[in-house]
Amino acid sequence: MKFLHTGDLHIGKRLFEASVLEDQAYILEQIYEIALEERVQAVVLAGDLYDRSVPPAEAVTLLDNFLTRLIQADIPVIAVSGNHDSPERISFGEKILERQGLHMAGIYENSLRRVEITDGETRVRFLCLPFVRPAQVEETTSAAAVARILGREGMLPDREGQGSCCGREADQEPGSEGETDRESAEEIPLRQVLVTHYFVTGENGQIPQLADSETGVNVGGIDNVPSDLFRTFDYVALGHIHRCQQVGAGSVWYAGAPMKYSFSEARGAKSVNIVELRGRNPAAVTRRFLTPLHEMRCIKGKLKDLVSPQAVGAEGVSSQDYIQATLTDREELIDPIGTLRSVYPNVMQILCQRYGETEGEKYESRIQGRPSSPQELFGEFYEMLTGEKLSEGQQALVQDVVESL
């Protein structure tokens, strides 16, 4: 049994007020092609399908086209709502759509939605836990909320740290149908996959790697959910964090966002997870990497150097990339954004760094125990900041200022 895991599509998101809907369509097309190439039995979307609760019409159309093509290719889709989504909008028509293979769990209604898929060798039961705020289940933290929800389903680990069997077979209804399911379960292993959207931490509260594009800030740990709560599952498909990573010791994975949504991710690569559950073997996870329509690049230097013919194309930089430019010019510049856009039309951010970054002692430690005149102190400070000594003219200026004061 093989399925594709991704999430945090954030369709409709704007980067520095610029629409990236074309880029998102380009990425969704790649995900669709990968799903066909890998012959997956399901596509799992772990929340934040949209970037905001009321998405623009173009974003709704794009997601609708993506989901429709997957269903037409006989690939079931299993999706939960994230903290950016409107649960009610995600849940619209869900009971009608599930007949077509589109399983959208937007609202938590006191039980987890279950979707079971088999390939003849392995049965996989997907349990869908959309993003639920603690107050919705009368709790004060996300960890307590998740524990309460999983406890209702018999999915919490037992005291010895082994997976409880309650979620595997105990939910069968009595009668002939249950007997038939029990007999088939002996022949075809049943595996459990949780699909959810939370800030999950690893062993000893280890926080996952974050990116600047994650707007949900965990304050005081109230949003933290320990990965130990998920030990009963064969695989946990997480959304919420934009970097692909495994959390804790088990098969608990963030697939990450399929697109870069901040320049802090410029040096990374984006991917989707291909997860295979065969028999009773541990989950096998393979990353399939994605190619963006526009790469995100960080460039740094003086303005004239950045727009020179030698700079364009250096180190793989394309003039069509999304650019963050850090300018190191000391003099005032006239229309730097216009100058940059004449070469890089997709400049998104300009930063100024007039003086180089310095290494070594902090200024406070350098002056301790050194009785100096104000002129000398300022000279040392200027040299530490710029790497250069004061010129004679600058020294005279400092002298005049000190005397006037």
GROMACS .gro file of C-alpha atoms in nm:
model
  405
    1MET     CA    1   0.000   0.000   0.000
    2LYS     CA    2   0.151   0.328  -0.112
    3PHE     CA    3   0.030   0.683  -0.063
    4LEU     CA    4   0.156   1.038  -0.115
    5HIS     CA    5   0.176   1.271   0.186
    6THR     CA    6   0.195   1.649   0.158
    7GLY     CA    7   0.027   1.950   0.317
    8ASP     CA    8   0.049   2.323   0.381
    9LEU     CA    9  -0.043   2.410   0.024
   10HIS     CA   10  -0.147   2.760   0.136
   11ILE     CA   11  -0.323   2.817  -0.194
   12GLY     CA   12  -0.393   3.186  -0.243
   13LYS     CA   13  -0.093   3.300  -0.038
   14ARG     CA   14   0.080   3.622  -0.142
   15LEU     CA   15   0.455   3.673  -0.104
   16PHE     CA   16   0.540   4.035  -0.025
   17GLU     CA   17   0.200   4.127  -0.173
   18ALA     CA   18   0.274   3.939  -0.497
   19SER     CA   19   0.048   3.657  -0.615
   20VAL     CA   20   0.218   3.318  -0.654
   21LEU     CA   21  -0.090   3.135  -0.782
   22GLU     CA   22   0.089   3.047  -1.106
   23ASP     CA   23   0.375   2.895  -0.904
   24GLN     CA   24   0.128   2.695  -0.695
   25ALA     CA   25  -0.044   2.560  -1.007
   26TYR     CA   26   0.299   2.454  -1.138
   27ILE     CA   27   0.376   2.265  -0.816
   28LEU     CA   28   0.033   2.099  -0.797
   29GLU     CA   29   0.083   1.971  -1.151
   30GLN     CA   30   0.409   1.808  -1.041
   31ILE     CA   31   0.239   1.648  -0.740
   32TYR     CA   32  -0.031   1.509  -0.968
   33GLU     CA   33   0.231   1.365  -1.206
   34ILE     CA   34   0.426   1.210  -0.916
   35ALA     CA   35   0.105   1.048  -0.786
   36LEU     CA   36   0.054   0.888  -1.128
   37GLU     CA   37   0.418   0.781  -1.165
   38GLU     CA   38   0.428   0.623  -0.819
   39ARG     CA   39   0.087   0.460  -0.868
   40VAL     CA   40  -0.021   0.563  -0.522
   41GLN     CA   41  -0.347   0.438  -0.372
   42ALA     CA   42  -0.419   0.772  -0.200
   43VAL     CA   43  -0.306   1.132  -0.170
   44VAL     CA   44  -0.301   1.273   0.185
   45LEU     CA   45  -0.325   1.650   0.244
   46ALA     CA   46  -0.240   1.735   0.605
   47GLY     CA   47  -0.410   2.072   0.647
   48ASP     CA   48  -0.370   2.438   0.546
   49LEU     CA   49  -0.511   2.375   0.202
   50TYR     CA   50  -0.575   2.748   0.176
   51ASP     CA   51  -0.375   3.035   0.319
   52ARG     CA   52  -0.673   3.201   0.487
   53SER     CA   53  -1.020   3.109   0.602
   54VAL     CA   54  -1.187   3.300   0.319
   55PRO     CA   55  -0.973   3.218   0.014
   56PRO     CA   56  -0.997   3.413  -0.313
   57ALA     CA   57  -1.205   3.262  -0.591
   58GLU     CA   58  -0.892   3.182  -0.797
   59ALA     CA   59  -0.753   2.973  -0.511
   60VAL     CA   60  -1.076   2.773  -0.479
   61THR     CA   61  -1.075   2.706  -0.854
   62LEU     CA   62  -0.713   2.588  -0.848
   63LEU     CA   63  -0.769   2.345  -0.561
   64ASP     CA   64  -1.094   2.221  -0.722
   65ASN     CA   65  -0.909   2.143  -1.047
   66PHE     CA   66  -0.631   1.961  -0.862
   67LEU     CA   67  -0.869   1.745  -0.658
   68THR     CA   68  -1.092   1.674  -0.958
   69ARG     CA   69  -0.800   1.544  -1.165
   70LEU     CA   70  -0.690   1.312  -0.884
   71ILE     CA   71  -1.040   1.170  -0.843
   72GLN     CA   72  -1.075   1.125  -1.219
   73ALA     CA   73  -0.750   0.925  -1.207
   74ASP     CA   74  -0.911   0.698  -0.942
   75ILE     CA   75  -0.680   0.826  -0.668
   76PRO     CA   76  -0.870   0.887  -0.342
   77VAL     CA   77  -0.786   1.208  -0.158
   78ILE     CA   78  -0.783   1.231   0.224
   79ALA     CA   79  -0.759   1.584   0.364
   80VAL     CA   80  -0.797   1.759   0.699
   81SER     CA   81  -0.835   2.127   0.778
   82GLY     CA   82  -0.545   2.323   0.928
   83ASN     CA   83  -0.527   2.634   1.142
   84HIS     CA   84  -0.538   2.857   0.832
   85ASP     CA   85  -0.850   2.690   0.690
   86SER     CA   86  -1.217   2.745   0.758
   87PRO     CA   87  -1.339   2.404   0.887
   88GLU     CA   88  -1.691   2.469   0.763
   89ARG     CA   89  -1.575   2.550   0.410
   90ILE     CA   90  -1.347   2.246   0.396
   91SER     CA   91  -1.636   2.025   0.514
   92PHE     CA   92  -1.886   2.153   0.258
   93GLY     CA   93  -2.050   1.860   0.079
   94GLU     CA   94  -1.817   1.609   0.245
   95LYS     CA   95  -2.076   1.329   0.272
   96ILE     CA   96  -2.161   1.359  -0.096
   97LEU     CA   97  -1.798   1.391  -0.206
   98GLU     CA   98  -1.678   1.087  -0.012
   99ARG     CA   99  -1.876   0.866  -0.250
  100GLN     CA  100  -1.644   0.992  -0.525
  101GLY     CA  101  -1.332   0.920  -0.320
  102LEU     CA  102  -1.280   1.273  -0.183
  103HIS     CA  103  -1.264   1.258   0.197
  104MET     CA  104  -1.253   1.609   0.347
  105ALA     CA  105  -1.243   1.625   0.727
  106GLY     CA  106  -1.293   1.990   0.811
  107ILE     CA  107  -1.490   1.983   1.137
  108TYR     CA  108  -1.416   1.758   1.433
  109GLU     CA  109  -1.747   1.612   1.553
  110ASN     CA  110  -1.651   1.411   1.864
  111SER     CA  111  -1.504   1.123   1.662
  112LEU     CA  112  -1.231   1.073   1.405
  113ARG     CA  113  -1.332   1.016   1.046
  114ARG     CA  114  -1.198   0.681   0.921
  115VAL     CA  115  -1.115   0.596   0.564
  116GLU     CA  116  -1.004   0.243   0.483
  117ILE     CA  117  -0.817   0.151   0.165
  118THR     CA  118  -0.670  -0.184   0.064
  119ASP     CA  119  -0.452  -0.299  -0.223
  120GLY     CA  120  -0.519  -0.670  -0.163
  121GLU     CA  121  -0.203  -0.716   0.046
  122THR     CA  122  -0.234  -0.447   0.312
  123ARG     CA  123  -0.530  -0.261   0.459
  124VAL     CA  124  -0.465   0.095   0.569
  125ARG     CA  125  -0.707   0.280   0.792
  126PHE     CA  126  -0.660   0.658   0.778
  127LEU     CA  127  -0.787   0.843   1.083
  128CYS     CA  128  -0.848   1.213   1.021
  129LEU     CA  129  -0.795   1.463   1.301
  130PRO     CA  130  -0.843   1.820   1.176
  131PHE     CA  131  -0.694   2.112   1.368
  132VAL     CA  132  -0.895   2.152   1.689
  133ARG     CA  133  -0.845   2.435   1.934
  134PRO     CA  134  -0.821   2.319   2.297
  135ALA     CA  135  -1.135   2.505   2.408
  136GLN     CA  136  -1.343   2.308   2.157
  137VAL     CA  137  -1.289   1.993   2.365
  138GLU     CA  138  -1.280   2.170   2.703
  139GLU     CA  139  -0.902   2.162   2.743
  140THR     CA  140  -0.640   2.433   2.790
  141THR     CA  141  -0.349   2.297   2.583
  142SER     CA  142  -0.319   2.126   2.247
  143ALA     CA  143  -0.148   1.824   2.405
  144ALA     CA  144  -0.440   1.772   2.642
  145ALA     CA  145  -0.688   1.820   2.357
  146VAL     CA  146  -0.517   1.561   2.137
  147ALA     CA  147  -0.485   1.319   2.430
  148ARG     CA  148  -0.856   1.352   2.504
  149ILE     CA  149  -0.953   1.293   2.140
  150LEU     CA  150  -0.724   0.992   2.096
  151GLY     CA  151  -0.836   0.856   2.433
  152ARG     CA  152  -1.196   0.854   2.314
  153GLU     CA  153  -1.084   0.642   2.017
  154GLY     CA  154  -0.876   0.402   2.227
  155MET     CA  155  -0.563   0.524   2.051
  156LEU     CA  156  -0.342   0.630   2.341
  157PRO     CA  157  -0.025   0.430   2.419
  158ASP     CA  158  -0.047   0.200   2.720
  159ARG     CA  159   0.161   0.254   3.032
  160GLU     CA  160   0.436   0.020   2.916
  161GLY     CA  161   0.487   0.239   2.609
  162GLN     CA  162   0.355  -0.023   2.367
  163GLY     CA  163   0.085   0.051   2.115
  164SER     CA  164  -0.265  -0.021   2.234
  165CYS     CA  165  -0.456  -0.271   2.024
  166CYS     CA  166  -0.783  -0.097   2.089
  167GLY     CA  167  -0.768   0.103   1.767
  168ARG     CA  168  -0.687  -0.200   1.552
  169GLU     CA  169  -0.962  -0.457   1.593
  170ALA     CA  170  -1.174  -0.359   1.894
  171ASP     CA  171  -1.391  -0.118   1.695
  172GLN     CA  172  -1.554  -0.399   1.494
  173GLU     CA  173  -1.929  -0.429   1.535
  174PRO     CA  174  -2.056  -0.766   1.658
  175GLY     CA  175  -2.234  -0.993   1.413
  176SER     CA  176  -2.159  -1.170   1.089
  177GLU     CA  177  -2.006  -0.864   0.923
  178GLY     CA  178  -1.762  -0.823   1.210
  179GLU     CA  179  -1.673  -1.192   1.189
  180THR     CA  180  -1.601  -1.156   0.819
  181ASP     CA  181  -1.383  -0.852   0.881
  182ARG     CA  182  -1.198  -1.038   1.156
  183GLU     CA  183  -1.128  -1.332   0.928
  184SER     CA  184  -1.001  -1.104   0.649
  185ALA     CA  185  -0.792  -0.910   0.902
  186GLU     CA  186  -0.604  -1.228   0.983
  187GLU     CA  187  -0.510  -1.259   0.617
  188ILE     CA  188  -0.454  -0.890   0.535
  189PRO     CA  189  -0.265  -0.682   0.796
  190LEU     CA  190  -0.441  -0.366   0.911
  191ARG     CA  191  -0.220  -0.058   0.945
  192GLN     CA  192  -0.319   0.270   1.112
  193VAL     CA  193  -0.228   0.615   0.974
  194LEU     CA  194  -0.315   0.939   1.152
  195VAL     CA  195  -0.360   1.255   0.944
  196THR     CA  196  -0.347   1.572   1.152
  197HIS     CA  197  -0.222   1.929   1.177
  198TYR     CA  198  -0.039   2.032   1.496
  199PHE     CA  199   0.289   2.165   1.635
  200VAL     CA  200   0.445   1.830   1.730
  201THR     CA  201   0.764   1.811   1.935
  202GLY     CA  202   1.010   1.525   1.963
  203GLU     CA  203   1.183   1.357   2.255
  204ASN     CA  204   1.233   1.581   2.559
  205GLY     CA  205   1.027   1.852   2.390
  206GLN     CA  206   1.266   1.896   2.098
  207ILE     CA  207   1.118   2.159   1.867
  208PRO     CA  208   1.110   2.086   1.492
  209GLN     CA  209   1.305   2.301   1.247
  210LEU     CA  210   1.103   2.608   1.161
  211ALA     CA  211   1.089   2.855   0.873
  212ASP     CA  212   0.998   3.224   0.875
  213SER     CA  213   0.680   3.149   0.680
  214GLU     CA  214   0.519   2.972   0.975
  215THR     CA  215   0.295   3.235   1.129
  216GLY     CA  216   0.163   3.018   1.413
  217VAL     CA  217   0.383   3.091   1.713
  218ASN     CA  218   0.373   2.851   2.006
  219VAL     CA  219   0.363   3.067   2.316
  220GLY     CA  220   0.473   2.905   2.641
  221GLY     CA  221   0.437   2.556   2.494
  222ILE     CA  222   0.055   2.552   2.503
  223ASP     CA  223   0.047   2.448   2.135
  224ASN     CA  224   0.308   2.173   2.170
  225VAL     CA  225   0.193   1.814   2.117
  226PRO     CA  226   0.448   1.546   2.214
  227SER     CA  227   0.511   1.282   1.948
  228ASP     CA  228   0.484   1.011   2.218
  229LEU     CA  229   0.106   1.042   2.195
  230PHE     CA  230   0.122   0.888   1.847
  231ARG     CA  231   0.304   0.562   1.925
  232THR     CA  232   0.001   0.349   1.838
  233PHE     CA  233   0.014   0.454   1.472
  234ASP     CA  234   0.217   0.302   1.192
  235TYR     CA  235   0.261   0.644   1.031
  236VAL     CA  236   0.157   0.997   1.126
  237ALA     CA  237   0.107   1.241   0.838
  238LEU     CA  238   0.158   1.587   0.986
  239GLY     CA  239   0.098   1.936   0.856
  240HIS     CA  240   0.179   2.278   1.009
  241ILE     CA  241   0.561   2.296   0.977
  242HIS     CA  242   0.702   2.388   0.637
  243ARG     CA  243   1.028   2.190   0.646
  244CYS     CA  244   1.022   1.817   0.569
  245GLN     CA  245   1.141   1.627   0.876
  246GLN     CA  246   1.083   1.329   1.100
  247VAL     CA  247   0.976   1.407   1.456
  248GLY     CA  248   1.075   1.182   1.746
  249ALA     CA  249   1.165   0.816   1.722
  250GLY     CA  250   0.861   0.678   1.539
  251SER     CA  251   0.721   0.725   1.189
  252VAL     CA  252   0.595   1.074   1.264
  253TRP     CA  253   0.661   1.300   0.966
  254TYR     CA  254   0.610   1.653   0.846
  255ALA     CA  255   0.612   1.639   0.467
  256GLY     CA  256   0.662   2.017   0.467
  257ALA     CA  257   0.511   2.274   0.234
  258PRO     CA  258   0.563   2.188  -0.135
  259MET     CA  259   0.666   2.549  -0.205
  260LYS     CA  260   0.907   2.791  -0.041
  261TYR     CA  261   0.716   3.067   0.132
  262SER     CA  262   1.005   3.259   0.288
  263PHE     CA  263   1.366   3.343   0.208
  264SER     CA  264   1.475   3.148   0.515
  265GLU     CA  265   1.405   2.839   0.301
  266ALA     CA  266   1.604   2.961   0.001
  267ARG     CA  267   1.881   2.702   0.036
  268GLY     CA  268   1.650   2.407   0.099
  269ALA     CA  269   1.467   2.173  -0.137
  270LYS     CA  270   1.097   2.095  -0.139
  271SER     CA  271   0.945   1.750  -0.173
  272VAL     CA  272   0.651   1.521  -0.103
  273ASN     CA  273   0.665   1.197   0.096
  274ILE     CA  274   0.592   0.866  -0.072
  275VAL     CA  275   0.496   0.627   0.208
  276GLU     CA  276   0.479   0.252   0.164
  277LEU     CA  277   0.322   0.015   0.417
  278ARG     CA  278   0.385  -0.345   0.319
  279GLY     CA  279   0.260  -0.629   0.538
  280ARG     CA  280   0.373  -0.567   0.893
  281ASN     CA  281   0.700  -0.397   0.799
  282PRO     CA  282   0.780  -0.045   0.927
  283ALA     CA  283   0.671   0.243   0.708
  284ALA     CA  284   0.916   0.313   0.425
  285VAL     CA  285   0.940   0.685   0.340
  286THR     CA  286   1.088   0.821   0.018
  287ARG     CA  287   1.111   1.188  -0.072
  288ARG     CA  288   1.022   1.297  -0.427
  289PHE     CA  289   1.168   1.640  -0.489
  290LEU     CA  290   0.985   1.925  -0.659
  291THR     CA  291   1.115   2.190  -0.899
  292PRO     CA  292   0.976   2.544  -0.848
  293LEU     CA  293   0.864   2.767  -1.131
  294HIS     CA  294   1.070   3.048  -0.973
  295GLU     CA  295   1.350   2.970  -0.729
  296MET     CA  296   1.395   3.189  -0.420
  297ARG     CA  297   1.743   3.346  -0.404
  298CYS     CA  298   1.930   3.566  -0.159
  299ILE     CA  299   2.195   3.788  -0.317
  300LYS     CA  300   2.426   4.032  -0.141
  301GLY     CA  301   2.668   4.304  -0.247
  302LYS     CA  302   2.694   4.653  -0.387
  303LEU     CA  303   2.418   4.756  -0.624
  304LYS     CA  304   2.645   4.801  -0.926
  305ASP     CA  305   2.795   4.457  -0.870
  306LEU     CA  306   2.459   4.282  -0.834
  307VAL     CA  307   2.329   4.418  -1.165
  308SER     CA  308   2.652   4.354  -1.356
  309PRO     CA  309   2.639   4.094  -1.638
  310GLN     CA  310   2.880   3.874  -1.439
  311ALA     CA  311   2.640   3.851  -1.143
  312VAL     CA  312   2.341   3.725  -1.341
  313GLY     CA  313   2.377   3.351  -1.383
  314ALA     CA  314   2.649   3.320  -1.117
  315GLU     CA  315   2.594   3.030  -0.875
  316GLY     CA  316   2.280   2.928  -1.057
  317VAL     CA  317   2.104   3.262  -1.014
  318SER     CA  318   1.842   3.330  -1.281
  319SER     CA  319   1.711   3.674  -1.362
  320GLN     CA  320   1.359   3.532  -1.317
  321ASP     CA  321   1.416   3.411  -0.961
  322TYR     CA  322   1.234   3.559  -0.663
  323ILE     CA  323   1.509   3.777  -0.518
  324GLN     CA  324   1.597   3.907  -0.173
  325ALA     CA  325   1.878   4.160  -0.223
  326THR     CA  326   2.100   4.278   0.062
  327LEU     CA  327   2.275   4.599  -0.043
  328THR     CA  328   2.608   4.684   0.119
  329ASP     CA  329   2.653   5.029  -0.037
  330ARG     CA  330   2.743   5.300   0.217
  331GLU     CA  331   2.634   5.592   0.007
  332GLU     CA  332   2.273   5.682  -0.052
  333LEU     CA  333   2.120   5.514  -0.356
  334ILE     CA  334   1.866   5.654  -0.599
  335ASP     CA  335   1.580   5.415  -0.682
  336PRO     CA  336   1.762   5.089  -0.595
  337ILE     CA  337   1.445   4.884  -0.645
  338GLY     CA  338   1.404   5.017  -0.998
  339THR     CA  339   1.768   4.947  -1.079
  340LEU     CA  340   1.743   4.592  -0.950
  341ARG     CA  341   1.417   4.524  -1.132
  342SER     CA  342   1.577   4.625  -1.460
  343VAL     CA  343   1.780   4.304  -1.423
  344TYR     CA  344   1.572   4.098  -1.176
  345PRO     CA  345   1.203   4.168  -1.250
  346ASN     CA  346   1.092   3.953  -0.956
  347VAL     CA  347   1.272   4.133  -0.673
  348MET     CA  348   1.060   4.087  -0.361
  349GLN     CA  349   1.267   4.233  -0.078
  350ILE     CA  350   1.558   4.474  -0.033
  351LEU     CA  351   1.767   4.485   0.284
  352CYS     CA  352   2.043   4.733   0.365
  353GLN     CA  353   2.367   4.644   0.538
  354ARG     CA  354   2.585   4.951   0.525
  355TYR     CA  355   2.859   4.797   0.734
  356GLY     CA  356   3.002   4.449   0.726
  357GLU     CA  357   2.927   4.192   0.990
  358THR     CA  358   3.201   4.182   1.251
  359GLU     CA  359   3.340   3.895   1.450
  360GLY     CA  360   3.504   3.883   1.789
  361GLU     CA  361   3.449   4.068   2.112
  362LYS     CA  362   3.146   4.275   2.186
  363TYR     CA  363   3.210   4.647   2.211
  364GLU     CA  364   3.136   4.651   2.586
  365SER     CA  365   3.409   4.393   2.658
  366ARG     CA  366   3.661   4.578   2.443
  367ILE     CA  367   3.643   4.903   2.641
  368GLN     CA  368   3.636   4.755   2.991
  369GLY     CA  369   3.935   4.873   3.196
  370ARG     CA  370   4.054   5.111   2.924
  371PRO     CA  371   4.029   5.474   3.031
  372SER     CA  372   4.000   5.662   2.705
  373SER     CA  373   3.891   6.000   2.583
  374PRO     CA  374   3.554   6.029   2.405
  375GLN     CA  375   3.744   6.077   2.079
  376GLU     CA  376   3.933   5.750   2.127
  377LEU     CA  377   3.623   5.560   2.230
  378PHE     CA  378   3.438   5.678   1.921
  379GLY     CA  379   3.736   5.593   1.701
  380GLU     CA  380   3.747   5.237   1.839
  381PHE     CA  381   3.373   5.202   1.799
  382TYR     CA  382   3.388   5.324   1.438
  383GLU     CA  383   3.673   5.085   1.356
  384MET     CA  384   3.490   4.791   1.514
  385LEU     CA  385   3.175   4.870   1.315
  386THR     CA  386   3.329   4.947   0.976
  387GLY     CA  387   3.670   4.780   0.985
  388GLU     CA  388   3.835   5.112   0.902
  389LYS     CA  389   4.006   5.384   1.103
  390LEU     CA  390   3.877   5.741   1.117
  391SER     CA  391   4.026   5.967   0.852
  392GLU     CA  392   4.187   6.297   0.955
  393GLY     CA  393   3.877   6.484   0.848
  394GLN     CA  394   3.654   6.253   1.050
  395GLN     CA  395   3.879   6.287   1.354
  396ALA     CA  396   3.855   6.664   1.329
  397LEU     CA  397   3.475   6.638   1.305
  398VAL     CA  398   3.460   6.420   1.617
  399GLN     CA  399   3.689   6.666   1.800
  400ASP     CA  400   3.460   6.958   1.711
  401VAL     CA  401   3.151   6.768   1.831
  402VAL     CA  402   3.313   6.670   2.162
  403GLU     CA  403   3.430   7.024   2.228
  404SER     CA  404   3.088   7.172   2.149
  405LEU     CA  405   2.924   6.922   2.384
   0.00000   0.00000   0.00000
